[in-house]
XYZ file of C-alpha atoms in Angstrom:
687
model
C 143.519 68.227 86.466
C 144.887 67.769 90.149
C 148.466 67.904 91.373
C 150.271 67.650 94.307
C 150.238 70.767 96.327
C 153.911 70.390 95.677
C 152.927 71.962 91.831
C 151.750 75.116 93.299
C 154.501 77.037 94.417
C 153.985 80.564 93.404
C 156.186 83.485 93.583
C 154.073 86.423 93.104
C 155.759 89.723 92.627
C 155.195 92.969 91.517
C 157.736 93.423 88.573
C 156.117 90.282 86.422
C 153.171 91.882 86.486
C 154.100 95.171 85.493
C 155.894 93.383 82.948
C 152.854 91.425 81.492
C 150.596 94.761 81.575
C 153.459 96.308 79.369
C 152.934 93.804 77.066
C 149.621 93.811 76.736
C 150.285 97.676 76.236
C 153.067 97.696 74.013
C 154.002 94.258 72.769
C 157.094 92.236 73.529
C 160.006 94.268 72.495
C 163.085 93.336 73.718
C 164.409 95.705 76.311
C 168.278 96.701 77.478
C 169.966 93.990 79.938
C 170.612 95.604 83.175
C 174.146 95.218 82.958
C 174.319 95.137 79.134
C 177.915 95.567 77.665
C 179.700 94.195 80.745
C 179.478 90.526 80.840
C 179.771 88.847 77.811
C 177.379 85.897 78.874
C 174.404 88.182 79.661
C 172.413 89.567 76.420
C 172.234 93.225 74.939
C 168.745 92.763 74.945
C 165.961 90.665 76.004
C 162.342 90.198 75.089
C 160.044 91.873 78.252
C 158.095 89.787 79.667
C 160.113 86.715 79.659
C 161.150 84.041 81.704
C 163.825 84.537 84.201
C 167.086 82.557 84.203
C 167.871 83.007 87.533
C 171.770 82.324 87.327
C 174.756 84.806 88.245
C 178.304 84.449 87.824
C 180.736 83.607 84.679
C 180.193 80.114 83.083
C 183.110 78.407 82.695
C 185.423 78.511 79.604
C 188.916 77.525 78.195
C 190.289 74.337 79.493
C 191.333 72.773 82.438
C 195.011 72.057 83.461
C 195.279 68.847 81.210
C 193.906 70.971 78.288
C 190.288 69.382 78.151
C 187.004 71.118 77.852
C 184.769 70.793 80.837
C 180.946 70.199 80.716
C 178.007 68.476 80.630
C 176.590 66.656 77.509
C 172.550 66.302 76.903
C 172.851 63.498 74.283
C 169.440 63.213 73.442
C 166.839 66.413 73.789
C 163.845 67.348 71.231
C 164.230 70.835 71.095
C 161.733 71.127 68.390
C 159.299 68.185 68.682
C 156.219 70.735 68.905
C 156.828 70.578 65.103
C 156.584 67.045 64.657
C 153.664 64.706 65.330
C 151.069 66.994 63.108
C 152.099 69.914 65.366
C 150.056 69.288 68.064
C 151.070 66.522 70.667
C 153.811 68.673 72.553
C 151.991 72.516 73.039
C 154.118 75.284 73.531
C 156.898 76.316 71.265
C 160.909 76.644 72.829
C 160.962 80.463 71.229
C 158.550 82.656 69.388
C 158.837 85.987 67.611
C 155.681 87.402 69.243
C 157.129 86.518 72.766
C 156.572 84.270 75.802
C 152.769 84.884 76.107
C 152.344 83.232 72.600
C 155.550 80.343 72.889
C 154.361 79.389 76.377
C 150.375 78.513 75.783
C 148.784 75.569 75.291
C 147.298 73.684 71.983
C 143.689 74.962 71.275
C 142.272 71.842 72.082
C 142.694 71.694 75.201
C 140.707 74.433 76.479
C 139.135 75.051 78.714
C 139.710 72.513 80.962
C 142.068 69.708 79.590
C 139.248 67.397 78.474
C 139.949 67.739 74.617
C 144.079 66.974 75.825
C 143.619 63.778 73.662
C 147.659 62.424 74.201
C 148.056 63.989 77.453
C 145.045 61.723 78.639
C 145.994 58.775 77.107
C 149.031 58.835 78.578
C 148.248 58.876 82.026
C 146.276 62.275 82.662
C 143.181 62.114 84.798
C 140.994 63.776 81.821
C 141.504 67.670 83.144
C 144.476 69.743 83.319
C 144.549 73.594 83.438
C 145.454 74.870 79.888
C 147.024 78.199 80.933
C 150.681 78.735 80.864
C 151.883 81.735 80.753
C 152.334 83.565 83.390
C 150.537 81.036 85.615
C 151.065 77.653 84.936
C 149.281 76.241 87.452
C 149.726 72.443 85.736
C 152.279 72.498 83.194
C 155.225 71.781 82.406
C 155.435 68.871 85.156
C 157.424 66.113 85.626
C 154.573 64.101 84.526
C 152.902 65.983 82.254
C 154.155 64.492 78.410
C 152.185 66.906 75.996
C 153.437 70.442 77.196
C 156.537 72.534 76.111
C 160.124 71.897 78.453
C 162.218 73.264 76.163
C 161.735 77.037 75.999
C 164.832 78.773 75.331
C 165.467 80.480 78.607
C 165.419 77.096 80.380
C 168.017 75.595 77.985
C 169.886 79.099 78.674
C 170.008 78.074 82.592
C 171.024 74.926 81.753
C 173.939 76.202 79.814
C 174.416 78.484 82.769
C 174.419 75.493 85.194
C 177.478 73.674 83.069
C 175.967 71.912 80.224
C 178.003 72.433 77.406
C 176.535 69.590 74.520
C 173.094 69.464 73.498
C 172.173 66.484 70.576
C 168.771 67.984 69.712
C 167.342 65.083 67.948
C 164.480 65.795 65.197
C 161.957 63.583 65.872
C 158.649 62.654 65.052
C 156.032 59.616 63.599
C 153.436 59.692 60.835
C 151.225 57.144 62.332
C 150.867 59.105 65.854
C 150.287 62.166 63.646
C 147.259 60.801 61.734
C 145.662 59.886 64.663
C 146.030 63.169 66.792
C 144.509 66.726 65.946
C 147.088 68.420 63.691
C 147.402 71.666 61.451
C 149.681 69.857 58.693
C 150.929 66.672 57.186
C 152.290 63.403 58.595
C 155.176 63.278 56.423
C 158.212 62.502 58.318
C 160.982 63.955 56.043
C 158.579 67.068 55.756
C 158.785 67.086 59.629
C 162.643 66.999 59.776
C 163.080 69.677 57.388
C 160.909 72.178 59.200
C 162.449 71.198 62.988
C 165.846 71.662 61.340
C 164.937 75.251 60.130
C 163.305 75.841 63.266
C 166.289 75.167 65.310
C 168.742 77.595 63.271
C 165.265 80.363 63.458
C 166.243 79.765 67.388
C 169.770 80.384 66.915
C 169.300 83.596 65.245
C 166.559 84.503 67.810
C 169.598 84.012 70.513
C 171.777 86.240 68.620
C 169.756 89.008 68.181
C 169.652 89.461 72.108
C 173.714 89.262 71.842
C 174.020 91.711 69.098
C 173.845 90.195 66.234
C 174.889 87.038 64.116
C 177.387 84.372 65.572
C 177.337 86.505 69.190
C 174.933 84.458 71.194
C 175.818 81.067 73.556
C 173.493 78.902 71.232
C 175.378 77.863 68.496
C 174.689 74.869 65.772
C 177.807 72.814 65.180
C 178.415 70.346 62.289
C 182.314 69.358 63.013
C 184.275 68.584 66.095
C 186.953 71.318 65.623
C 183.970 73.756 65.732
C 182.132 72.192 68.671
C 185.494 72.340 70.666
C 186.210 75.807 69.990
C 182.261 76.739 70.925
C 182.634 74.817 74.302
C 186.158 76.632 74.911
C 184.157 79.957 74.892
C 182.053 78.682 77.107
C 179.013 78.662 74.887
C 176.497 75.476 74.122
C 177.198 73.382 71.203
C 174.114 72.155 69.521
C 174.490 69.147 67.531
C 171.659 68.051 65.426
C 170.293 64.106 64.897
C 167.510 62.294 64.053
C 165.163 60.147 65.924
C 162.024 58.732 63.622
C 160.385 55.703 62.672
C 160.524 55.899 58.930
C 163.423 58.109 57.519
C 163.892 58.395 53.757
C 160.432 57.067 53.362
C 161.841 53.748 54.504
C 158.539 51.831 55.967
C 157.873 48.568 55.741
C 154.758 47.520 54.469
C 153.553 43.355 55.163
C 157.933 42.768 55.168
C 158.043 44.971 51.519
C 160.314 47.723 51.773
C 159.089 51.098 50.848
C 162.692 52.549 49.575
C 165.519 51.657 47.960
C 169.285 52.503 47.729
C 168.414 55.441 45.973
C 166.305 56.830 48.225
C 168.784 56.033 51.397
C 171.581 58.200 49.277
C 169.567 61.168 48.771
C 168.045 61.221 52.277
C 171.816 61.054 53.678
C 173.113 63.578 51.609
C 170.155 65.775 52.610
C 170.170 65.326 56.246
C 174.240 65.944 56.260
C 173.345 68.982 53.814
C 170.868 70.292 57.207
C 173.749 69.590 59.411
C 172.552 66.336 61.054
C 175.322 64.210 62.317
C 174.057 61.148 64.027
C 170.775 59.525 63.782
C 169.015 56.335 64.448
C 167.770 53.890 61.457
C 164.532 52.656 63.438
C 162.333 54.290 66.209
C 159.413 52.512 67.949
C 158.197 50.733 64.412
C 160.335 48.046 62.709
C 160.826 49.383 59.415
C 162.639 48.584 56.302
C 166.092 49.312 57.841
C 166.000 47.380 61.278
C 164.050 45.674 63.875
C 163.499 47.955 67.201
C 164.268 46.666 70.516
C 160.169 46.861 72.154
C 158.804 48.838 74.646
C 157.375 47.195 77.467
C 154.106 47.470 79.910
C 151.253 49.101 78.759
C 153.111 51.478 76.173
C 154.688 48.374 74.638
C 151.294 47.148 73.480
C 150.247 50.688 72.560
C 153.324 50.951 70.190
C 153.008 47.202 69.113
C 149.440 48.206 67.629
C 150.842 51.642 66.042
C 153.489 49.118 63.878
C 150.550 46.723 63.346
C 148.258 50.082 61.870
C 151.376 51.543 60.251
C 152.862 48.232 58.953
C 150.299 45.839 59.042
C 152.645 43.637 60.907
C 152.911 43.327 64.620
C 156.507 42.703 66.572
C 157.293 39.046 66.041
C 159.735 37.337 68.457
C 162.593 34.426 69.113
C 164.743 33.064 72.000
C 167.933 35.139 72.020
C 170.917 33.427 70.776
C 173.219 35.244 73.253
C 173.274 37.212 76.820
C 171.679 40.372 75.447
C 167.585 40.534 75.221
C 164.850 42.893 74.299
C 162.689 44.329 76.771
C 159.590 42.383 77.244
C 156.456 42.984 75.507
C 152.920 44.114 77.918
C 150.125 41.995 76.992
C 147.115 43.951 77.953
C 146.367 46.623 75.298
C 144.730 50.421 76.489
C 141.349 50.098 75.245
C 141.843 53.445 73.118
C 144.178 51.704 70.843
C 142.806 48.673 70.973
C 139.791 50.043 69.418
C 141.695 50.983 66.448
C 142.545 47.548 65.373
C 140.097 45.964 62.754
C 137.098 43.845 64.488
C 138.871 40.251 64.845
C 142.561 41.141 65.028
C 144.311 41.541 68.627
C 147.418 41.608 69.933
C 149.514 38.252 69.627
C 150.802 36.491 72.726
C 154.441 36.257 73.310
C 156.199 33.544 75.050
C 158.308 34.656 78.034
C 161.159 32.651 77.232
C 161.093 34.750 73.337
C 162.721 37.783 74.145
C 164.369 38.692 70.905
C 162.869 40.481 67.949
C 163.287 38.350 64.864
C 163.747 41.619 62.637
C 167.886 42.603 62.697
C 169.678 44.924 60.599
C 168.531 44.151 56.969
C 170.469 44.977 53.719
C 168.909 47.677 52.918
C 170.092 49.223 56.943
C 173.760 47.619 56.385
C 173.655 49.805 53.120
C 172.216 52.865 54.910
C 174.691 52.746 57.717
C 178.191 52.299 55.546
C 176.220 55.459 54.074
C 176.481 57.225 57.630
C 180.029 55.740 57.585
C 180.811 57.422 54.175
C 179.516 60.694 55.203
C 181.229 60.580 58.834
C 177.969 60.614 60.950
C 177.338 58.793 63.994
C 175.334 56.064 64.657
C 172.490 55.883 67.399
C 172.325 52.261 68.575
C 169.620 52.859 71.172
C 165.826 51.831 69.889
C 167.816 48.909 67.458
C 166.849 45.202 68.573
C 169.678 43.232 70.149
C 169.700 41.345 66.660
C 170.053 44.728 64.390
C 172.400 46.147 67.384
C 174.759 43.081 67.298
C 175.289 43.424 63.323
C 175.943 47.129 63.395
C 178.337 46.794 65.739
C 179.970 43.730 63.664
C 180.084 45.871 60.881
C 181.515 49.003 63.085
C 184.309 47.000 64.451
C 185.296 45.515 60.860
C 185.770 49.017 59.605
C 187.049 50.304 62.865
C 184.557 52.661 63.199
C 184.427 54.839 66.240
C 181.065 56.701 65.676
C 178.543 54.973 67.843
C 176.383 56.470 70.456
C 174.200 54.940 73.457
C 172.327 58.450 74.402
C 169.325 57.576 76.784
C 169.630 53.773 78.069
C 167.878 52.115 75.534
C 170.638 50.163 74.090
C 170.872 46.592 75.975
C 174.300 47.316 78.790
C 176.164 44.378 77.565
C 177.117 46.256 74.382
C 178.784 48.739 76.557
C 182.472 47.358 76.346
C 182.020 47.152 72.616
C 180.956 50.359 72.203
C 183.449 51.783 74.015
C 186.420 50.030 72.827
C 185.573 51.418 69.176
C 185.473 54.899 70.973
C 182.046 55.668 71.287
C 179.887 57.799 73.564
C 177.393 56.435 76.055
C 174.955 58.595 78.080
C 171.808 57.348 80.997
C 168.568 58.154 80.779
C 167.570 61.036 82.898
C 165.956 58.642 85.863
C 165.792 60.318 89.443
C 169.332 61.095 91.125
C 169.559 57.560 93.023
C 168.618 55.672 90.000
C 170.811 57.722 87.676
C 173.987 57.052 90.115
C 172.735 53.158 90.316
C 172.932 52.819 86.359
C 176.291 54.747 86.123
C 177.834 52.689 88.951
C 177.402 49.448 86.605
C 179.697 50.571 83.929
C 181.840 52.879 85.626
C 184.743 50.563 85.667
C 184.609 50.264 82.061
C 184.796 53.915 81.608
C 187.835 54.105 83.846
C 189.438 51.547 81.841
C 189.024 53.149 78.511
C 189.106 56.851 80.337
C 185.762 58.326 79.215
C 183.471 60.410 80.795
C 179.796 59.952 80.495
C 176.010 61.664 79.433
C 173.132 62.063 80.463
C 169.893 62.176 78.211
C 167.191 63.873 79.094
C 164.834 63.546 76.316
C 162.833 66.338 77.087
C 159.749 66.729 74.904
C 160.347 63.260 74.249
C 157.148 61.753 76.172
C 159.198 59.599 78.152
C 158.886 61.164 81.907
C 161.119 62.734 84.250
C 162.202 62.161 87.848
C 159.777 63.480 90.434
C 159.855 65.314 93.690
C 162.008 64.062 96.234
C 160.672 66.385 99.292
C 161.915 69.112 100.840
C 163.566 66.977 103.755
C 164.868 64.430 101.734
C 168.673 63.406 102.505
C 169.386 64.897 98.813
C 167.203 67.475 98.839
C 168.904 70.550 96.768
C 169.608 73.320 99.179
C 169.042 77.295 97.329
C 170.763 78.964 95.997
C 173.772 76.456 95.202
C 177.245 76.808 93.150
C 177.077 75.279 89.832
C 179.887 72.247 89.631
C 182.449 74.379 87.721
C 182.247 76.822 90.692
C 181.852 79.850 88.679
C 177.467 80.157 88.836
C 175.347 80.250 91.659
C 171.585 79.072 90.765
C 168.732 80.245 92.653
C 165.441 78.351 92.017
C 164.119 78.733 88.690
C 160.892 81.435 88.345
C 158.940 81.903 85.128
C 155.677 84.259 85.071
C 154.221 84.123 88.357
C 155.543 80.421 88.977
C 158.584 79.411 91.202
C 160.041 76.288 90.530
C 161.675 74.033 93.369
C 163.082 70.464 92.255
C 162.498 69.343 95.593
C 158.750 69.883 95.130
C 157.877 69.737 91.766
C 160.411 67.314 90.087
C 162.191 67.863 86.628
C 159.395 69.636 85.129
C 161.734 71.317 82.309
C 164.963 71.610 81.154
C 165.923 74.472 83.215
C 165.975 72.413 85.702
C 168.746 70.101 84.768
C 171.156 71.611 86.593
C 169.378 71.575 89.975
C 169.057 67.725 89.190
C 172.845 67.419 88.859
C 173.360 69.240 92.439
C 170.664 66.556 93.461
C 172.540 63.819 92.304
C 175.713 65.194 93.868
C 174.435 64.782 97.203
C 173.409 61.250 96.535
C 175.191 58.685 97.907
C 177.541 57.804 95.722
C 177.122 61.163 93.128
C 179.976 63.168 93.403
C 182.410 60.391 91.517
C 179.437 60.511 89.475
C 179.081 64.484 88.655
C 183.165 64.196 87.844
C 182.525 61.559 85.316
C 179.733 64.131 84.011
C 182.040 67.154 83.833
C 184.258 65.387 81.470
C 181.125 64.119 79.149
C 181.965 66.932 76.617
C 185.368 65.576 76.238
C 184.647 62.113 75.853
C 182.141 63.318 73.394
C 183.668 65.770 71.104
C 186.948 62.970 71.203
C 184.405 60.000 69.497
C 183.083 62.751 66.943
C 186.924 63.735 66.152
C 187.597 60.138 65.359
C 184.596 59.417 63.260
C 185.375 62.410 61.178
C 189.713 61.115 61.117
C 188.218 57.904 60.426
C 189.983 56.694 56.872
C 188.400 53.265 55.448
C 191.043 50.311 55.177
C 192.371 49.551 51.848
C 190.182 46.288 50.513
C 193.317 44.201 48.986
C 190.506 41.585 47.659
C 188.381 44.142 46.281
C 187.791 43.020 42.679
C 190.669 40.715 42.541
C 190.440 37.237 40.592
C 188.330 34.386 43.042
C 187.983 30.414 42.337
C 186.382 27.745 44.720
C 185.847 24.534 44.846
C 181.928 24.706 43.554
C 179.304 26.818 42.601
C 175.773 26.098 42.931
C 173.786 25.655 40.504
C 170.121 27.187 40.856
C 168.424 28.255 37.644
C 169.812 30.041 34.581
C 168.669 33.604 35.847
C 170.709 33.638 39.299
C 174.221 33.281 39.665
C 176.599 32.314 42.552
C 179.803 32.919 40.822
C 182.815 32.976 43.305
C 183.542 36.772 42.017
C 180.385 38.320 43.121
C 181.948 37.589 46.971
C 184.653 40.315 46.222
C 182.121 42.527 43.608
C 181.489 45.187 46.510
C 177.726 44.557 46.541
C 176.248 42.654 49.723
C 172.985 41.902 47.639
C 175.050 39.388 45.176
C 176.619 35.680 46.986
C 178.774 33.081 45.786
C 177.696 29.666 47.036
C 178.943 26.815 47.145
C 177.594 22.914 46.601
C 175.906 21.107 49.597
C 178.389 19.461 51.378
C 181.468 20.141 54.011
C 184.512 20.226 52.402
C 184.308 23.458 50.174
C 186.802 26.352 49.889
C 186.790 30.210 48.207
C 190.420 31.629 47.363
C 191.350 35.008 46.812
C 194.531 36.277 44.586
C 195.536 39.541 46.132
C 197.840 39.924 42.840
C 201.078 40.341 44.631
C 202.688 39.280 48.165
C 200.916 41.862 50.893
C 200.792 41.731 54.456
C 197.611 40.460 55.577
C 195.996 41.078 59.488
C 192.653 40.901 58.733
C 189.579 39.200 56.921
C 185.884 39.964 57.350
C 183.331 37.888 56.189
C 179.530 38.326 55.775
C 178.053 35.241 55.682
C 174.402 34.360 54.336
C 172.198 32.336 56.063
C 174.256 29.214 54.603
C 177.150 29.681 56.774
C 180.169 27.505 58.128
C 179.848 26.510 61.844
C 183.837 25.205 61.398
C 186.220 26.578 59.259
C 189.551 28.068 58.593
C 191.432 31.233 56.802
C 194.341 29.721 55.579
C 197.322 31.969 54.000
C 199.773 31.283 50.962
C 202.647 33.090 48.906
C 202.557 30.823 46.068
C 198.993 29.437 46.024
C 200.478 25.687 46.709
C 202.182 25.587 50.518
C 199.013 27.315 52.815
C 199.378 27.876 56.575
C 196.821 28.415 59.009
C 196.397 32.321 60.261
C 192.856 31.594 62.420
C 190.475 29.190 62.847
C 186.905 28.453 64.733
C 184.383 25.401 65.702
C 181.973 27.771 66.789
C 180.751 29.967 63.651
C 177.329 31.702 63.988
C 176.949 33.283 60.788
C 176.312 36.993 60.283
C 179.381 38.956 60.199
C 182.506 37.500 61.190
C 186.424 39.534 61.630
C 189.368 37.329 61.563
C 192.121 39.417 63.339
C 195.460 37.638 63.592
C 199.097 38.707 63.631
C 200.085 40.269 60.235
C 201.900 38.000 57.851
C 202.500 37.877 53.888
C 200.222 36.275 51.486
C 198.899 36.684 48.255
C 196.300 34.117 48.026
C 193.794 34.290 50.955
C 191.626 30.918 51.078
C 188.394 30.056 53.409
C 188.341 26.771 53.725
C 185.061 25.472 54.688
C 185.258 22.195 57.336
C 181.893 21.708 59.031
C 178.439 23.364 57.244
C 176.410 24.977 60.061
C 173.279 24.065 57.893
C 171.685 21.808 55.343
C 172.718 23.871 52.894
C 176.303 24.496 51.568
C 178.390 27.482 52.110
C 177.274 30.842 50.787
C 179.020 34.328 51.241
C 178.040 37.922 50.387
C 181.145 39.540 50.578
C 185.013 38.820 51.243
C 186.981 41.460 52.404
C 190.901 41.278 53.295
C 193.103 44.077 54.889
C 196.854 44.751 56.063
C 195.301 44.934 59.889
């Protein structure tokens, strides 16, 4: 395809040509590093030929004067997505035992001129591109090419050498997309997740061998906060495994019917945890059996909506939002290639402009999965959840005082940010252009200062999102090469791979190795110096969130299994019960329901006098608009501890000054519906 001349900068030198010839004659055996054994950050041997790193100097390690680790956090990357989507959507590999010539080559159907690159051309290509990767890289990787490898290990190494200390590798795939593209494997999402996890460990082994053996390389997969902190203090890169897939554990929905159950979720979470996964999304792109998604917009949104219909039998459905948070607007024009996939007579529905929220929130199975993550000390990704689902998830996390919550790449409504920080969570913004990134960072800078937290970025490399384009060599924030890393320990020149030399000013952020250059461009942007300082605190902040997640101890529920009485109990039929005790049985699938009138109550006997400071109510749709939480030590004299006249159902947590009580009563004053009051669960805690 034709690209701007800025994509054609070349660094023709004799040495790469000789190395390429040697590779043809003798293979890609490692060769001794020039300064082997003299610098801990340099390998003992490196494959030849290979990409350059083009960084000199020692990476920062240890802690600063305040005892904090320093370093950037890429909170959202996809090192192994070439193994997802059937294996032929992202072309090229992050590493290969056969060397760079095998790793950095295009998919076979892209030859000879790119016209067979279905996904590339569907997502904005002009129908042709030069498929040759190593050594010429005429057309890829590029900031606007969505189907070519951006995470070659040496490029990741350059990002590390430039100051990055934490990388979240989200294992990603989508079964429906897999089924529509050329592929060389099956489309089962969990099979792909397993393979990507295995490949990540293989990449760690690959790097280790360059440095002399197991545990010696800079690429370290970590499964705990203390281990991660130790890795960062050594100046190495802590790699965290996450999951971002549309149907985790097979939990899709077809015509609104869940295709998984609690046992599937338990098995799936246990397996992911054993693989080393410590963060995950419960839904992504398509509504599933766990939660509704935050919509994509524009033409992409229509294409994804069509994909949802093909996968689940349902399009997105919208409603007016109940609060200030909104999901993204949905586009109305379908890409012809996707529209052609719909059955005859079926078209994408129209959506009212004032109905911006997904009707689907966090399902009961989704709540079960979230509580399973809490039990296993895993961190929840809020991005891609509908505002209805995210709000419910935050309600649960707040009730549990659970800090393990993340927003990794600007897909959360920013109005949730303070709730996230109040819990102890971590946030990062998408890798926008420098000016856009600085502008987005400024919106919540005051909150970060208030809560004393650092900041991160989510590159979404290999995630088909698009990346910052060139600003031009004469731009006010153009990077001057060579430049010094933010920590002051390294000097970075233009990155060279084979015959290609990349320059952020004229090429944009084409691959992961240009992340340090992008950070330098942020520093040179108005207001950017303060943002870079916050980014340098990202590793410390992320590790604090993770450690607090691991240290979380669930509060004792004083109401669990205790005797319960109620003013009335609804009778429905002989096969369905709504007895009062069902509100404290620990099962969110059961509930107490009252008669259909306002003045109703539910009373829990805690068995003895305890200090009580928090009551959490999990309402069914039949909830209270006005109600009181009342306490008593003897069951006779009651006092109001908390009340509201604006109950909105869902999850309510009433917090008040801790005080002694044996009995807790929820006193309904006014219903929000024509039905009675109905509670799935009531929990009572000391504070």
